mmCIF file of C-alpha atoms (C1' of nucleotides) in Angstrom:
data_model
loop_
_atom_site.group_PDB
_atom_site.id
_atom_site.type_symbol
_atom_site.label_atom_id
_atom_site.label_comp_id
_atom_site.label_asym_id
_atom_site.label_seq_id
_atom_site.Cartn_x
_atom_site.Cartn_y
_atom_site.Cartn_z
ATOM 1 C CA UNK E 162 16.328 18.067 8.773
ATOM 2 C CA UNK E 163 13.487 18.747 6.943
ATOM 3 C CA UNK E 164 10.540 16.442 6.206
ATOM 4 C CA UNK E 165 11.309 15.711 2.851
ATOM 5 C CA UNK E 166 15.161 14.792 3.675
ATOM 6 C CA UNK E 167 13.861 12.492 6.048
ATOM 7 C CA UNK E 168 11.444 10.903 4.012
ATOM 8 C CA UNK E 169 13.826 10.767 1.318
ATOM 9 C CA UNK E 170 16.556 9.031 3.946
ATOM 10 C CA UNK E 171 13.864 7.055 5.516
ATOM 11 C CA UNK E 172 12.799 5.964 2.128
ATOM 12 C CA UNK E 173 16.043 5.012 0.703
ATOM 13 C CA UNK E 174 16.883 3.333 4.637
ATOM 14 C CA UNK E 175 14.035 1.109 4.131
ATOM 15 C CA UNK E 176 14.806 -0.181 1.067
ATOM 16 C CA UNK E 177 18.282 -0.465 1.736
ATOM 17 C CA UNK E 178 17.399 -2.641 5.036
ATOM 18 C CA UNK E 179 15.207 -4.391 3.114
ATOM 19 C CA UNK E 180 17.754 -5.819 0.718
ATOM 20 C CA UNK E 181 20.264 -6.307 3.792
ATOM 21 C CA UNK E 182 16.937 -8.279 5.773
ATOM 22 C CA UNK E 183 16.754 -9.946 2.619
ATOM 23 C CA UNK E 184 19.979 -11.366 1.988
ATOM 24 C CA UNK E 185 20.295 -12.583 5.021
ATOM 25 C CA UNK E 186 16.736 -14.038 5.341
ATOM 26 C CA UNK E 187 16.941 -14.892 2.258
ATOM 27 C CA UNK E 188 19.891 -17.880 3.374
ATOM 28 C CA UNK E 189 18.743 -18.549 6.903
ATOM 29 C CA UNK E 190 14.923 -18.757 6.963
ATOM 30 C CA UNK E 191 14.405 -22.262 8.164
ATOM 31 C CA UNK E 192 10.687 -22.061 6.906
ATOM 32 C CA UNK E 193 8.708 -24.214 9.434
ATOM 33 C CA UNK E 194 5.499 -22.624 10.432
ATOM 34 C CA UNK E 195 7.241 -22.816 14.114
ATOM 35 C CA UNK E 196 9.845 -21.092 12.761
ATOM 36 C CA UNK E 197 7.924 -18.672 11.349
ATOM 37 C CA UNK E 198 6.510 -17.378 13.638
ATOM 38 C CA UNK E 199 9.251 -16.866 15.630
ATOM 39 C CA UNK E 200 11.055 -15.274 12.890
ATOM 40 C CA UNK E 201 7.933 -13.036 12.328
ATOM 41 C CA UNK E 202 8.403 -11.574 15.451
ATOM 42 C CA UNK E 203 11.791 -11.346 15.250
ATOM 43 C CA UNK E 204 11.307 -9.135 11.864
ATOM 44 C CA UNK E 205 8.544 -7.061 13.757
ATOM 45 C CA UNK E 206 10.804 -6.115 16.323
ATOM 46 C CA UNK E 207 13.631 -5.366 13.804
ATOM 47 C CA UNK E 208 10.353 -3.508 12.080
ATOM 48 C CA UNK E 209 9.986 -1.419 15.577
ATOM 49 C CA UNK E 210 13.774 -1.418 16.129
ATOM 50 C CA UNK E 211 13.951 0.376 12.852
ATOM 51 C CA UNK E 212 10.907 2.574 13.954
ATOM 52 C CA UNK E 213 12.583 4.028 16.793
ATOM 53 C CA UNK E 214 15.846 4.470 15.113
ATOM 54 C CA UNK E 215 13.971 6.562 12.280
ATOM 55 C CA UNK E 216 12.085 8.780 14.201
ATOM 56 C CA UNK E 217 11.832 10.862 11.345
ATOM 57 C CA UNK E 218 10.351 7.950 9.347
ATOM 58 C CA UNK E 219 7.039 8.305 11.430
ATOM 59 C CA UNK E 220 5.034 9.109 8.543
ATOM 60 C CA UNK E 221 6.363 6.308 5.470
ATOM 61 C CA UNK E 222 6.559 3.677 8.461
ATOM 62 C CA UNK E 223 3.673 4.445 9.554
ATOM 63 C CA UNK E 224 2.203 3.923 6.397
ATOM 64 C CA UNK E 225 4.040 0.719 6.024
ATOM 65 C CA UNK E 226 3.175 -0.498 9.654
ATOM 66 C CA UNK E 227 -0.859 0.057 8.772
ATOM 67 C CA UNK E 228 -0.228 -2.011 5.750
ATOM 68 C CA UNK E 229 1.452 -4.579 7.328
ATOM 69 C CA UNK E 230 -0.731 -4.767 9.900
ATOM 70 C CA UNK E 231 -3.991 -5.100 7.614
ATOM 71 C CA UNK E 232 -2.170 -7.261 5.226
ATOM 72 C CA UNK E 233 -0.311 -9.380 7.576
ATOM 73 C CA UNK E 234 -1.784 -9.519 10.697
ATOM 74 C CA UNK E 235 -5.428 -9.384 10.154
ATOM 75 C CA UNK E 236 -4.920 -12.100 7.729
ATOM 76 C CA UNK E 237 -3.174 -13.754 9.329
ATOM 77 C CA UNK E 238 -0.029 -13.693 7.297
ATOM 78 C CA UNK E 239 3.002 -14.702 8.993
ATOM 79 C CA UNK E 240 3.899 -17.425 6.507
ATOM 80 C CA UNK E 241 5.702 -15.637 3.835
ATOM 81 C CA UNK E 242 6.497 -12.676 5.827
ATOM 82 C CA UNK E 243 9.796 -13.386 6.400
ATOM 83 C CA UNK E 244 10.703 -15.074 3.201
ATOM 84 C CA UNK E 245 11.379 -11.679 1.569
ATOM 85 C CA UNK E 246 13.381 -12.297 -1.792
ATOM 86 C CA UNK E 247 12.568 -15.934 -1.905
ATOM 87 C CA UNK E 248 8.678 -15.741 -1.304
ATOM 88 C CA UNK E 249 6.302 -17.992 -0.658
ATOM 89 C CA UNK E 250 8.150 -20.878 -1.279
ATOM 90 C CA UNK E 251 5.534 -22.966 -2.089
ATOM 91 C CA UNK E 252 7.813 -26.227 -3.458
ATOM 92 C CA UNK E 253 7.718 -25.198 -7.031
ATOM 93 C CA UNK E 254 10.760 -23.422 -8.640
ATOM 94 C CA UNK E 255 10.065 -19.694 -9.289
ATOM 95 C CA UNK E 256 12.732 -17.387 -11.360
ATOM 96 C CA UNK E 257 12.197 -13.959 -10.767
ATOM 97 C CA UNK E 258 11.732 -12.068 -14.103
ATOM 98 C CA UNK E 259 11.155 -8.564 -13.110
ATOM 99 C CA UNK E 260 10.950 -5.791 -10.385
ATOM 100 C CA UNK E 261 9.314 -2.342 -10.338
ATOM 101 C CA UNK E 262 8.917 -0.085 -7.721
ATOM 102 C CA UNK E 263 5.166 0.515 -7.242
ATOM 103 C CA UNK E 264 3.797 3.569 -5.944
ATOM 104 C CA UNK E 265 6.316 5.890 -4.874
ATOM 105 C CA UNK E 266 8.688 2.917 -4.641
ATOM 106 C CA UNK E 267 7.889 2.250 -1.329
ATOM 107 C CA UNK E 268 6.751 -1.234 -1.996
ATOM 108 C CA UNK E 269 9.121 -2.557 -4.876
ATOM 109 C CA UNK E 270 7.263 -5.860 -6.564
ATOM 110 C CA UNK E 271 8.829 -8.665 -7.908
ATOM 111 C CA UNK E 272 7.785 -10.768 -10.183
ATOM 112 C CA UNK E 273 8.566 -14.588 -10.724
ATOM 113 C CA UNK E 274 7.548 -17.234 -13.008
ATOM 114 C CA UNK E 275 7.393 -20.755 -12.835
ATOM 115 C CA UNK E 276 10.410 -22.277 -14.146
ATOM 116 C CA UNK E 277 8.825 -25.166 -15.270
ATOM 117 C CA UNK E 278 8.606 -24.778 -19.276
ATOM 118 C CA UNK E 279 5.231 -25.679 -20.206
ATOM 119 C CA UNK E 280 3.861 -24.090 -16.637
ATOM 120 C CA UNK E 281 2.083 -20.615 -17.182
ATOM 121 C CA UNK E 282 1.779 -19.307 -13.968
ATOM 122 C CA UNK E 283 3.286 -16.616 -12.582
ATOM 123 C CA UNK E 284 3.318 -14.577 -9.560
ATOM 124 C CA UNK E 285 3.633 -11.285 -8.059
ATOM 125 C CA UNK E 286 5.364 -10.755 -4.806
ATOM 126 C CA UNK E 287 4.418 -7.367 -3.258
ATOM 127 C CA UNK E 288 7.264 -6.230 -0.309
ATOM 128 C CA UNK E 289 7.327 -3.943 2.192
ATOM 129 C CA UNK E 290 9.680 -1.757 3.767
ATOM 130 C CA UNK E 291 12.021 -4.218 5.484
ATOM 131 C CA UNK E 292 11.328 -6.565 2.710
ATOM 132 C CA UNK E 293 8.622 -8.198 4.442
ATOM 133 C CA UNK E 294 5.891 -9.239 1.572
ATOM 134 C CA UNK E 295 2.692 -7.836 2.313
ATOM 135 C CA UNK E 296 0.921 -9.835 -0.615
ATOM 136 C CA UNK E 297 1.206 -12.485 -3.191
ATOM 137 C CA UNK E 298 -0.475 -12.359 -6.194
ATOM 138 C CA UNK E 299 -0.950 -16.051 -7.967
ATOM 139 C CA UNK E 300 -1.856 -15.969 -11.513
ATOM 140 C CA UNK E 301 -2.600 -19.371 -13.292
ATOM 141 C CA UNK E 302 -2.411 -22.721 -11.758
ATOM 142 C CA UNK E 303 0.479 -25.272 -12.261
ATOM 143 C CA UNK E 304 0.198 -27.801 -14.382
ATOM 144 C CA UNK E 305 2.752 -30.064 -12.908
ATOM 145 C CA UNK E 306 3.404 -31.343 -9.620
ATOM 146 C CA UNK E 307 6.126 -29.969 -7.293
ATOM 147 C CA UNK E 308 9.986 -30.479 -8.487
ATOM 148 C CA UNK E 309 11.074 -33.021 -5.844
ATOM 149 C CA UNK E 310 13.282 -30.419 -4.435
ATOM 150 C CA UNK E 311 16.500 -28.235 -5.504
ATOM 151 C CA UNK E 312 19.699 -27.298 -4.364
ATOM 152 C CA UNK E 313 19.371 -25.818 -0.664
ATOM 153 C CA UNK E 314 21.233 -22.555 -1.731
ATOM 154 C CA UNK E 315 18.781 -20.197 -3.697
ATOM 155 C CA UNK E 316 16.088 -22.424 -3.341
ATOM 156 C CA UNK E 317 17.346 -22.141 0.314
ATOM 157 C CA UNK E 318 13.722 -21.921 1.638
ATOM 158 C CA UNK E 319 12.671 -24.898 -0.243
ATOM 159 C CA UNK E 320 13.903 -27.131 3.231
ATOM 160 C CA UNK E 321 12.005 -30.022 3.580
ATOM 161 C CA UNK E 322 8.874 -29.765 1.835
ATOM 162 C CA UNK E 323 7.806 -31.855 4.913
ATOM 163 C CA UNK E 324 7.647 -28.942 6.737
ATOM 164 C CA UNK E 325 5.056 -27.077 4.374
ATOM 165 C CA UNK E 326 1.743 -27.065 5.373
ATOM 166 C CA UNK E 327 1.089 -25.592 2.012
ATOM 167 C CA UNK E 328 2.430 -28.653 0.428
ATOM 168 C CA UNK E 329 0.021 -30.644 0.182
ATOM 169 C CA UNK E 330 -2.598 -27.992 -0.704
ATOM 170 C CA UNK E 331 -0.380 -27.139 -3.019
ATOM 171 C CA UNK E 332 -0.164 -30.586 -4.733
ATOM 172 C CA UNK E 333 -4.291 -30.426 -3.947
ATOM 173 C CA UNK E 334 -3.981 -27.067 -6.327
ATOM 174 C CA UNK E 335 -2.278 -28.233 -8.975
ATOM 175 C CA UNK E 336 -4.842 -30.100 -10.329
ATOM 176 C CA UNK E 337 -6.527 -28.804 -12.741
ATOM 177 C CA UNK E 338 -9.770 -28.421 -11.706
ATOM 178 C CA UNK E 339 -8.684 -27.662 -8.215
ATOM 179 C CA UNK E 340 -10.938 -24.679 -6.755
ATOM 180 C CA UNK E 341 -7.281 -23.517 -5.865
ATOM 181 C CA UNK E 342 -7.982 -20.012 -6.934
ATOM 182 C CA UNK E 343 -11.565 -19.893 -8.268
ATOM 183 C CA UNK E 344 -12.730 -21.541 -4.938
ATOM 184 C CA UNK E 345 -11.090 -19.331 -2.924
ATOM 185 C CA UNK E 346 -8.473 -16.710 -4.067
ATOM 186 C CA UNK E 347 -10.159 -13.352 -4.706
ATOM 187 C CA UNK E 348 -9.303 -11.224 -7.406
ATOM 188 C CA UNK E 349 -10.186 -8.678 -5.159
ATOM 189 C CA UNK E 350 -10.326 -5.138 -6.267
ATOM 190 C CA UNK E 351 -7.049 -6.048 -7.807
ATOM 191 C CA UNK E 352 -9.397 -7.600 -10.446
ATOM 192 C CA UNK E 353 -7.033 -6.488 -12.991
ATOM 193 C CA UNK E 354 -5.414 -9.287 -12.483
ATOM 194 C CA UNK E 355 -7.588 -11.048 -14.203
ATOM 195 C CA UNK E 356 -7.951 -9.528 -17.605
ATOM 196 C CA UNK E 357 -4.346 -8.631 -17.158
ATOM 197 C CA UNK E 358 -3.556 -12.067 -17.818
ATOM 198 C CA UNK E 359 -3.980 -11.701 -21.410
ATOM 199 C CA UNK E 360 -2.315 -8.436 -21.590
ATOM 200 C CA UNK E 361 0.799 -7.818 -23.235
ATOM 201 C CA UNK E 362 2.006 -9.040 -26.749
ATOM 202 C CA UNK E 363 -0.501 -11.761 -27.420
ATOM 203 C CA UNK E 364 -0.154 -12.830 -23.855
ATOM 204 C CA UNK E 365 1.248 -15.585 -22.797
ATOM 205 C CA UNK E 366 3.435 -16.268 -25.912
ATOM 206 C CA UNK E 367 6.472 -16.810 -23.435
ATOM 207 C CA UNK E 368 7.657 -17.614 -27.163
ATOM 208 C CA UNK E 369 7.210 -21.404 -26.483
ATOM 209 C CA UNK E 370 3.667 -21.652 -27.732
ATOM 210 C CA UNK E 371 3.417 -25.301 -26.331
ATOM 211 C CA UNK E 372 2.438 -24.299 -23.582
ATOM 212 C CA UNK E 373 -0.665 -22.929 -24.826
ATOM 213 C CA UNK E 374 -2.575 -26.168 -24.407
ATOM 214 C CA UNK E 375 -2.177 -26.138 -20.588
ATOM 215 C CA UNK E 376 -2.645 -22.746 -20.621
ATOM 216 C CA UNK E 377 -5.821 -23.072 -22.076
ATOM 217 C CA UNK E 378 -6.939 -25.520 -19.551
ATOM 218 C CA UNK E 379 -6.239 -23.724 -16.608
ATOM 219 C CA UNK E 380 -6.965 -20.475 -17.274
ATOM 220 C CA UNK E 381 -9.777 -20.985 -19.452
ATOM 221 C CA UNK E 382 -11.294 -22.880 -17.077
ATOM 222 C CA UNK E 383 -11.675 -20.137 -14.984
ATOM 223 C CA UNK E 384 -13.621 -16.799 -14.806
ATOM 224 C CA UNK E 385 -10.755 -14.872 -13.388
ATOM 225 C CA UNK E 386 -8.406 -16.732 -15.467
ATOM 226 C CA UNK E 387 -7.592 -17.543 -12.040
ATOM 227 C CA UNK E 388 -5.502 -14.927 -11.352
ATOM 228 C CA UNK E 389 -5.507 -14.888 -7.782
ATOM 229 C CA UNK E 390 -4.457 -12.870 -4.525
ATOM 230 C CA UNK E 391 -2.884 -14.856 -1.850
ATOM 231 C CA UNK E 392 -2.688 -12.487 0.294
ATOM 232 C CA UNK E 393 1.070 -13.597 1.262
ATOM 233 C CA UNK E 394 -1.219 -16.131 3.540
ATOM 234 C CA UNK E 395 -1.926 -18.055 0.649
ATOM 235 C CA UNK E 396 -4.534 -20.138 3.046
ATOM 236 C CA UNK E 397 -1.649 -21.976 4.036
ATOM 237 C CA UNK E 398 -3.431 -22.945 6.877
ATOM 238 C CA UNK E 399 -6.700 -22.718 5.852
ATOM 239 C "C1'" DA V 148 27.995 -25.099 -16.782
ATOM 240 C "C1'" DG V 149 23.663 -23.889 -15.597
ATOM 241 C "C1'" DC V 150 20.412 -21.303 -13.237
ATOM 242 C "C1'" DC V 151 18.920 -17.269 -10.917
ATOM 243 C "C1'" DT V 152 18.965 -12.359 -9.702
ATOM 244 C "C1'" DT V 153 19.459 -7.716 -10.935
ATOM 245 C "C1'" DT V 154 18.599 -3.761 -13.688
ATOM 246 C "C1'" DG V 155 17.392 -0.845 -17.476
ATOM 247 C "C1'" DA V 156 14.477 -0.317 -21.274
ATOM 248 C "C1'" DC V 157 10.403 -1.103 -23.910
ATOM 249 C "C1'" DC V 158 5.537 -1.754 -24.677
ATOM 250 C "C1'" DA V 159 0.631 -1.623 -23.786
ATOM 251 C "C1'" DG V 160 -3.398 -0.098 -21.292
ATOM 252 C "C1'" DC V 161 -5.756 3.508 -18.858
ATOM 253 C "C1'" DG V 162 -7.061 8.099 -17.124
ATOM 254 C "C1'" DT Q 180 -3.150 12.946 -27.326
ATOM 255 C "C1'" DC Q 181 -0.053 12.839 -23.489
ATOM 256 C "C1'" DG Q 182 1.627 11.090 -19.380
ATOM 257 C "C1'" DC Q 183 1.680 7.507 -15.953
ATOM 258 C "C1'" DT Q 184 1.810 2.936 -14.311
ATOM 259 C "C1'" DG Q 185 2.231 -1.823 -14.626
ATOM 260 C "C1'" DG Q 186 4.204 -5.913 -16.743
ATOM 261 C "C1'" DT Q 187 7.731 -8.179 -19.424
ATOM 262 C "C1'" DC Q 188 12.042 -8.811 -21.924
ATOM 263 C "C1'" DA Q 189 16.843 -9.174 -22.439
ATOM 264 C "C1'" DA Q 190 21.713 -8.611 -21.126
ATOM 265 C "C1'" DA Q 191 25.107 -8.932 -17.604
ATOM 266 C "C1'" DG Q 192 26.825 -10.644 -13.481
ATOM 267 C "C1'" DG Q 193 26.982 -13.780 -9.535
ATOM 268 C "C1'" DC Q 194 26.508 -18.051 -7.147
#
DNA sequence: AGCCTTTGACCAGCG
DNA sequence: TCGCTGGTCAAAGGC
């Protein structure tokens, strides 16, 4: 076999895992940070499971491994690592708008906005091979607090909002003002982000203009129009 | 019935 | 100016 087959198999095999991880995950990730981390390592040994099975995959997995491992594990992400298609579930209601296949493809993106009407923000889910997400990119801040919950089947993850850590930094970030992502989230050298926010068509016309007022407030209010890198960790725990 | 996901296409910015 | 990449929209299908 030569190296580009098995690239090319080990390529499509990830992705194709990755939608099978995710399906499943997607319906039974109990999503308490106990449970997480036991389902983190049940994903990394799935991850090495996969490893050996793809022998030929040394050099994309390897690539994805060293990601993961900088991403995830040196910060700490465990979190949303296992949420896959439903990321970060961080009690507000996300519809996913969009997906592209960055680089290569290797690491598809998703994106998801708030389904909230007047709420601007949006997100960008980054996933790995094996549809772990190695980053989460927040842009705007909520201008509303959580929905008090939603049906258990998509919004699966959304469980007991008890269980979130993040909750209540969450409801701490929604207020406007809130060093949510100013205070912490770095732009990083993503710091597109930022001045991507107004990109596109007039930005954020969403078509619904009345949102613009809340818009204004948030993002105005900050430098970065607070576009912000979560780093799939989202200081959950910080 | 309503909401969400998926997928292809289009558009804009950047090198 | 051209090509590439990223981000978003819109239609269709599924749950």
């Amino acid at each position: 076999m030569s190296h580009q087959q098995a690239l090319a198999q080990v390529t499509a095999q990830a992705v194709h895992s990755q939608y099978t991880v995710g399906s499943q995950a997607d319906y039974s990730l109990p999503f308490s940070s106990a449970t997480t981390s036991a389902l983190t390592s049940q994903f990394i040994n799935s991850s090495a499971n996969v490893t050996s099975m793809k022998e030929t995959a040394t050099l994309p997995l390897h690539t994805v491994n060293d990601n993961l491992k900088s991403n995830e594990v040196s910060q700490g992400f465990q979190t949303s690592a296992l949420t896959v298609d439903k990321p970060a579930d961080d009690g507000y209601n996300w519809r996913k708008y969009g997906q592209k296949a960055v680089k290569g493809g290797e690491y598809p993106r998703s994106y998801y906005k708030c389904t909230q009407a007047s709420c601007p923000v949006k997100k960008k889910v980054e996933h790995s091979a094996y549809g772990q997400i190695t980053q989460i990119i927040y842009r705007g801040q909520h201008n509303h607090q959580r929905p008090p919950k939603r049906r258990s089947k998509d919004g699966g993850n959304l469980l007991n909002e008890d269980d979130f850590p993040e909750n209540r930094d969450a409801l701490t970030r929604s207020e406007p003002g809130s060093q949510d992502h100013s205070g912490k989230v770095e732009v990083s050298n993503d710091g597109i982000t930022g001045p991507s926010v107004s990109k596109r068509r007039g930005g954020g016309d969403q078509s619904s203009g009345s949102s613009d007022t809340e818009e204004d407030n948030d993002e105005a209010g900050d430098d970065n129009g607070d576009a912000g890198i979560v780093n799939a960790n989202k200081r959950w725990f910080m």
